[in-house]
Amino acid sequence: MARIRLLTYNIAHARGLSLHQTLRSRARIRAQLVNIAHLIKRLDADIVAFQEIDENSRWNGSFDHLAFLAEHTGLPHFVHGVNNRLAHFGGHLHLAYGNAVLSRYPIAHHENVPFGRRLLGEKGALFTEIETPAGLVPVMNVHMHHRSRASRLKQAAKLIEFLDHQRVHRGAQWRARPIVCGDMNNPSHTPDATAMLLGYFEEFDNYTLLPKGLAGRALHTFPSFFPSRALDYIYLPSQCCDPDVTVVRSYLSDHRPVFVEFRL
């Protein structure tokens, strides 16, 4: 069996704990990304799911943050899931950001699933199939709406419809059922999207929702300095054995990353 290490991390546009990324210089953004790369290397992550990462945004230095992280981590395979793309004034005001996956192993297939059509502030999910040493593993990276429960429930329904289609048409190739992770923007103990997704997954498999403490309650991930809310999760199927999960103490974003190592 292979040991696989997965990290999910909302990096908040590499602004750190600043109120907005426009308040940070290009040099400070690059330095922040170097620090994030050092964290990934220290954890020796094989697969990293990012939320709030820029492909090419004027407010954030106008360079590809994912390609920069790939270069500085040595993880060679990566794909963007851009949910927001905006260009005004002849391209002088340009934004392109969303989710992304960075991997030690080849990404055999990917599809982006925007939840709507807004040019700014849109959320979505990035579906990937990764060729791990244990076989083909589907990983879905999700970022849900932060204000509206009704919007999140619609987004969860869209994810379920998408995953049902993938399972029927592609599932025969998979070594495990989908690993789903990301910033759900709601706790698991309320009747919201996180619980709705868990109910769906448990119809097919004995999924584990991580991170959770000894009492079974979800561990807090936000805000990073004094975490008081559980927003970031990993749904792990039963084929992923002996999971060892950590909410990483880090102040490189307003979210703390969630890291899991498991056997497959």
GROMACS .gro file of C-alpha atoms in nm:
model
  264
    1MET     CA    1   0.000   0.000   0.000
    2ALA     CA    2   0.112   0.356  -0.071
    3ARG     CA    3   0.130   0.636   0.183
    4ILE     CA    4  -0.030   0.953   0.050
    5ARG     CA    5  -0.020   1.298   0.209
    6LEU     CA    6  -0.286   1.554   0.119
    7LEU     CA    7  -0.313   1.918   0.221
    8THR     CA    8  -0.611   2.150   0.174
    9TYR     CA    9  -0.541   2.520   0.216
   10ASN     CA   10  -0.727   2.846   0.155
   11ILE     CA   11  -0.424   3.072   0.102
   12ALA     CA   12  -0.628   3.395   0.080
   13HIS     CA   13  -0.453   3.523  -0.234
   14ALA     CA   14  -0.118   3.507  -0.047
   15ARG     CA   15  -0.206   3.825   0.141
   16GLY     CA   16  -0.128   3.671   0.478
   17LEU     CA   17  -0.324   3.842   0.753
   18SER     CA   18  -0.358   4.172   0.565
   19LEU     CA   19  -0.709   4.303   0.509
   20HIS     CA   20  -0.672   4.283   0.130
   21GLN     CA   21  -0.411   4.173  -0.121
   22THR     CA   22  -0.396   4.520  -0.280
   23LEU     CA   23  -0.224   4.635   0.040
   24ARG     CA   24   0.070   4.401  -0.027
   25SER     CA   25   0.355   4.469  -0.267
   26ARG     CA   26   0.453   4.221  -0.537
   27ALA     CA   27   0.772   4.146  -0.342
   28ARG     CA   28   0.577   4.069  -0.024
   29ILE     CA   29   0.333   3.849  -0.216
   30ARG     CA   30   0.625   3.652  -0.360
   31ALA     CA   31   0.785   3.621  -0.016
   32GLN     CA   32   0.455   3.495   0.124
   33LEU     CA   33   0.431   3.232  -0.149
   34VAL     CA   34   0.787   3.121  -0.073
   35ASN     CA   35   0.681   3.071   0.290
   36ILE     CA   36   0.378   2.868   0.178
   37ALA     CA   37   0.608   2.657  -0.040
   38HIS     CA   38   0.836   2.596   0.260
   39LEU     CA   39   0.534   2.477   0.461
   40ILE     CA   40   0.433   2.235   0.184
   41LYS     CA   41   0.788   2.099   0.162
   42ARG     CA   42   0.811   2.062   0.541
   43LEU     CA   43   0.490   1.859   0.544
   44ASP     CA   44   0.613   1.662   0.240
   45ALA     CA   45   0.266   1.687   0.086
   46ASP     CA   46   0.196   1.482  -0.226
   47ILE     CA   47  -0.127   1.657  -0.324
   48VAL     CA   48  -0.224   2.015  -0.235
   49ALA     CA   49  -0.573   2.160  -0.287
   50PHE     CA   50  -0.569   2.542  -0.285
   51GLN     CA   51  -0.858   2.782  -0.256
   52GLU     CA   52  -0.831   3.157  -0.329
   53ILE     CA   53  -0.527   3.127  -0.552
   54ASP     CA   54  -0.451   3.363  -0.841
   55GLU     CA   55  -0.370   3.262  -1.196
   56ASN     CA   56  -0.300   3.619  -1.309
   57SER     CA   57  -0.447   3.910  -1.116
   58ARG     CA   58  -0.357   4.278  -1.121
   59TRP     CA   59  -0.433   4.308  -0.750
   60ASN     CA   60  -0.175   4.042  -0.672
   61GLY     CA   61   0.137   4.101  -0.877
   62SER     CA   62   0.013   3.985  -1.220
   63PHE     CA   63   0.185   3.646  -1.213
   64ASP     CA   64   0.079   3.283  -1.184
   65HIS     CA   65   0.090   3.193  -0.814
   66LEU     CA   66   0.039   2.823  -0.881
   67ALA     CA   67   0.330   2.800  -1.126
   68PHE     CA   68   0.542   2.987  -0.871
   69LEU     CA   69   0.449   2.738  -0.599
   70ALA     CA   70   0.519   2.445  -0.831
   71GLU     CA   71   0.867   2.583  -0.897
   72HIS     CA   72   0.942   2.640  -0.528
   73THR     CA   73   0.801   2.309  -0.401
   74GLY     CA   74   0.931   2.084  -0.676
   75LEU     CA   75   0.582   1.940  -0.727
   76PRO     CA   76   0.561   1.923  -1.106
   77HIS     CA   77   0.193   1.868  -1.186
   78PHE     CA   78  -0.067   2.140  -1.142
   79VAL     CA   79  -0.396   2.269  -1.275
   80HIS     CA   80  -0.606   2.580  -1.215
   81GLY     CA   81  -0.981   2.590  -1.167
   82VAL     CA   82  -1.049   2.957  -1.243
   83ASN     CA   83  -1.397   3.065  -1.132
   84ASN     CA   84  -1.345   3.440  -1.169
   85ARG     CA   85  -1.207   3.604  -1.480
   86LEU     CA   86  -1.230   3.978  -1.538
   87ALA     CA   87  -1.055   4.217  -1.778
   88HIS     CA   88  -1.125   4.591  -1.807
   89PHE     CA   89  -0.956   4.901  -1.945
   90GLY     CA   90  -0.769   4.721  -2.220
   91GLY     CA   91  -0.653   4.448  -1.984
   92HIS     CA   92  -0.494   4.687  -1.733
   93LEU     CA   93  -0.742   4.570  -1.469
   94HIS     CA   94  -0.738   4.191  -1.488
   95LEU     CA   95  -0.835   3.925  -1.237
   96ALA     CA   96  -0.822   3.545  -1.268
   97TYR     CA   97  -0.850   3.329  -0.957
   98GLY     CA   98  -1.024   3.033  -0.798
   99ASN     CA   99  -0.910   2.686  -0.689
  100ALA     CA  100  -0.609   2.479  -0.790
  101VAL     CA  101  -0.443   2.141  -0.737
  102LEU     CA  102  -0.067   2.087  -0.711
  103SER     CA  103   0.061   1.729  -0.719
  104ARG     CA  104   0.367   1.511  -0.702
  105TYR     CA  105   0.185   1.267  -0.930
  106PRO     CA  106   0.042   1.319  -1.281
  107ILE     CA  107  -0.305   1.468  -1.312
  108ALA     CA  108  -0.472   1.244  -1.568
  109HIS     CA  109  -0.799   1.435  -1.597
  110HIS     CA  110  -0.954   1.754  -1.463
  111GLU     CA  111  -1.281   1.945  -1.490
  112ASN     CA  112  -1.376   2.277  -1.337
  113VAL     CA  113  -1.726   2.328  -1.196
  114PRO     CA  114  -1.810   2.697  -1.137
  115PHE     CA  115  -2.116   2.738  -0.920
  116GLY     CA  116  -2.241   3.041  -1.115
  117ARG     CA  117  -2.152   3.301  -1.376
  118ARG     CA  118  -2.039   3.600  -1.173
  119LEU     CA  119  -1.716   3.761  -1.291
  120LEU     CA  120  -1.609   3.842  -0.937
  121GLY     CA  121  -1.662   3.657  -0.610
  122GLU     CA  122  -1.773   3.333  -0.775
  123LYS     CA  123  -1.706   3.000  -0.605
  124GLY     CA  124  -1.666   2.654  -0.753
  125ALA     CA  125  -1.505   2.311  -0.743
  126LEU     CA  126  -1.213   2.155  -0.929
  127PHE     CA  127  -1.233   1.782  -1.004
  128THR     CA  128  -0.910   1.594  -1.072
  129GLU     CA  129  -0.803   1.234  -1.124
  130ILE     CA  130  -0.450   1.175  -0.997
  131GLU     CA  131  -0.225   0.885  -1.096
  132THR     CA  132  -0.092   0.788  -0.752
  133PRO     CA  133   0.133   0.484  -0.689
  134ALA     CA  134  -0.180   0.307  -0.561
  135GLY     CA  135  -0.386   0.380  -0.872
  136LEU     CA  136  -0.615   0.650  -1.008
  137VAL     CA  137  -0.759   0.862  -0.725
  138PRO     CA  138  -1.032   1.126  -0.777
  139VAL     CA  139  -0.981   1.443  -0.572
  140MET     CA  140  -1.233   1.726  -0.570
  141ASN     CA  141  -1.134   2.067  -0.434
  142VAL     CA  142  -1.429   2.282  -0.322
  143HIS     CA  143  -1.485   2.643  -0.216
  144MET     CA  144  -1.839   2.730  -0.110
  145HIS     CA  145  -2.024   3.056  -0.055
  146HIS     CA  146  -1.940   3.225   0.275
  147ARG     CA  147  -2.264   3.414   0.348
  148SER     CA  148  -2.570   3.234   0.215
  149ARG     CA  149  -2.683   2.893   0.343
  150ALA     CA  150  -2.932   2.873   0.055
  151SER     CA  151  -2.649   2.927  -0.194
  152ARG     CA  152  -2.434   2.661  -0.028
  153LEU     CA  153  -2.715   2.405  -0.040
  154LYS     CA  154  -2.759   2.472  -0.413
  155GLN     CA  155  -2.383   2.436  -0.459
  156ALA     CA  156  -2.384   2.106  -0.269
  157ALA     CA  157  -2.667   1.981  -0.492
  158LYS     CA  158  -2.464   2.074  -0.800
  159LEU     CA  159  -2.163   1.886  -0.661
  160ILE     CA  160  -2.375   1.578  -0.596
  161GLU     CA  161  -2.513   1.584  -0.950
  162PHE     CA  162  -2.161   1.621  -1.092
  163LEU     CA  163  -2.013   1.343  -0.878
  164ASP     CA  164  -2.301   1.109  -0.963
  165HIS     CA  165  -2.223   1.160  -1.332
  166GLN     CA  166  -1.850   1.104  -1.278
  167ARG     CA  167  -1.913   0.789  -1.074
  168VAL     CA  168  -2.132   0.637  -1.345
  169HIS     CA  169  -1.907   0.727  -1.639
  170ARG     CA  170  -1.557   0.718  -1.487
  171GLY     CA  171  -1.582   0.534  -1.156
  172ALA     CA  172  -1.471   0.195  -1.292
  173GLN     CA  173  -1.117   0.336  -1.327
  174TRP     CA  174  -1.089   0.463  -0.970
  175ARG     CA  175  -0.881   0.304  -0.696
  176ALA     CA  176  -1.099   0.475  -0.434
  177ARG     CA  177  -1.414   0.679  -0.415
  178PRO     CA  178  -1.365   1.056  -0.446
  179ILE     CA  179  -1.170   1.245  -0.183
  180VAL     CA  180  -1.343   1.581  -0.140
  181CYS     CA  181  -1.180   1.869   0.043
  182GLY     CA  182  -1.172   2.244   0.073
  183ASP     CA  183  -1.325   2.549   0.235
  184MET     CA  184  -1.690   2.464   0.296
  185ASN     CA  185  -1.759   2.791   0.481
  186ASN     CA  186  -1.996   2.620   0.726
  187PRO     CA  187  -1.959   2.385   1.024
  188SER     CA  188  -2.048   2.017   1.009
  189HIS     CA  189  -2.287   2.011   1.307
  190THR     CA  190  -2.550   2.237   1.146
  191PRO     CA  191  -2.806   2.145   0.875
  192ASP     CA  192  -2.597   2.302   0.600
  193ALA     CA  193  -2.395   2.196   0.296
  194THR     CA  194  -2.117   2.016   0.486
  195ALA     CA  195  -2.367   1.781   0.651
  196MET     CA  196  -2.563   1.745   0.327
  197LEU     CA  197  -2.253   1.626   0.141
  198LEU     CA  198  -2.160   1.383   0.417
  199GLY     CA  199  -2.507   1.230   0.400
  200TYR     CA  200  -2.468   1.182   0.026
  201PHE     CA  201  -2.124   1.020   0.059
  202GLU     CA  202  -2.242   0.785   0.332
  203GLU     CA  203  -2.504   0.643   0.095
  204PHE     CA  204  -2.219   0.478  -0.097
  205ASP     CA  205  -1.935   0.431   0.150
  206ASN     CA  206  -1.821   0.472   0.509
  207TYR     CA  207  -1.673   0.819   0.474
  208THR     CA  208  -1.480   0.998   0.749
  209LEU     CA  209  -1.517   1.375   0.783
  210LEU     CA  210  -1.190   1.532   0.896
  211PRO     CA  211  -1.051   1.703   1.096
  212LYS     CA  212  -1.216   1.593   1.418
  213GLY     CA  213  -1.102   1.571   1.778
  214LEU     CA  214  -1.129   1.297   2.037
  215ALA     CA  215  -1.492   1.380   2.109
  216GLY     CA  216  -1.579   1.355   1.741
  217ARG     CA  217  -1.637   1.729   1.695
  218ALA     CA  218  -1.478   1.907   1.401
  219LEU     CA  219  -1.157   2.095   1.480
  220HIS     CA  220  -1.151   2.469   1.422
  221THR     CA  221  -0.957   2.615   1.130
  222PHE     CA  222  -1.061   2.981   1.116
  223PRO     CA  223  -0.939   3.245   1.192
  224SER     CA  224  -0.582   3.123   1.203
  225PHE     CA  225  -0.462   3.311   1.512
  226PHE     CA  226  -0.750   3.211   1.742
  227PRO     CA  227  -0.954   2.948   1.555
  228SER     CA  228  -1.319   2.951   1.660
  229ARG     CA  229  -1.493   2.804   1.353
  230ALA     CA  230  -1.466   2.477   1.162
  231LEU     CA  231  -1.477   2.568   0.793
  232ASP     CA  232  -1.216   2.352   0.620
  233TYR     CA  233  -1.272   1.979   0.573
  234ILE     CA  234  -1.158   1.659   0.406
  235TYR     CA  235  -1.412   1.386   0.321
  236LEU     CA  236  -1.211   1.063   0.317
  237PRO     CA  237  -1.354   0.734   0.181
  238SER     CA  238  -1.302   0.400   0.354
  239GLN     CA  239  -1.040   0.288   0.100
  240CYS     CA  240  -0.807   0.548   0.255
  241CYS     CA  241  -0.686   0.361   0.565
  242ASP     CA  242  -0.538   0.475   0.897
  243PRO     CA  243  -0.575   0.850   0.842
  244ASP     CA  244  -0.357   1.077   1.054
  245VAL     CA  245  -0.494   1.431   1.038
  246THR     CA  246  -0.354   1.762   1.164
  247VAL     CA  247  -0.481   2.118   1.162
  248VAL     CA  248  -0.148   2.284   1.096
  249ARG     CA  249  -0.062   2.578   1.319
  250SER     CA  250   0.024   2.838   1.059
  251TYR     CA  251  -0.040   3.211   1.023
  252LEU     CA  252   0.033   3.243   0.651
  253SER     CA  253  -0.340   3.289   0.580
  254ASP     CA  254  -0.658   3.363   0.773
  255HIS     CA  255  -0.733   2.989   0.743
  256ARG     CA  256  -0.526   2.710   0.893
  257PRO     CA  257  -0.443   2.427   0.652
  258VAL     CA  258  -0.568   2.073   0.709
  259PHE     CA  259  -0.321   1.791   0.645
  260VAL     CA  260  -0.392   1.418   0.630
  261GLU     CA  261  -0.169   1.118   0.569
  262PHE     CA  262  -0.328   0.782   0.487
  263ARG     CA  263  -0.261   0.441   0.332
  264LEU     CA  264  -0.417   0.339   0.004
   0.00000   0.00000   0.00000
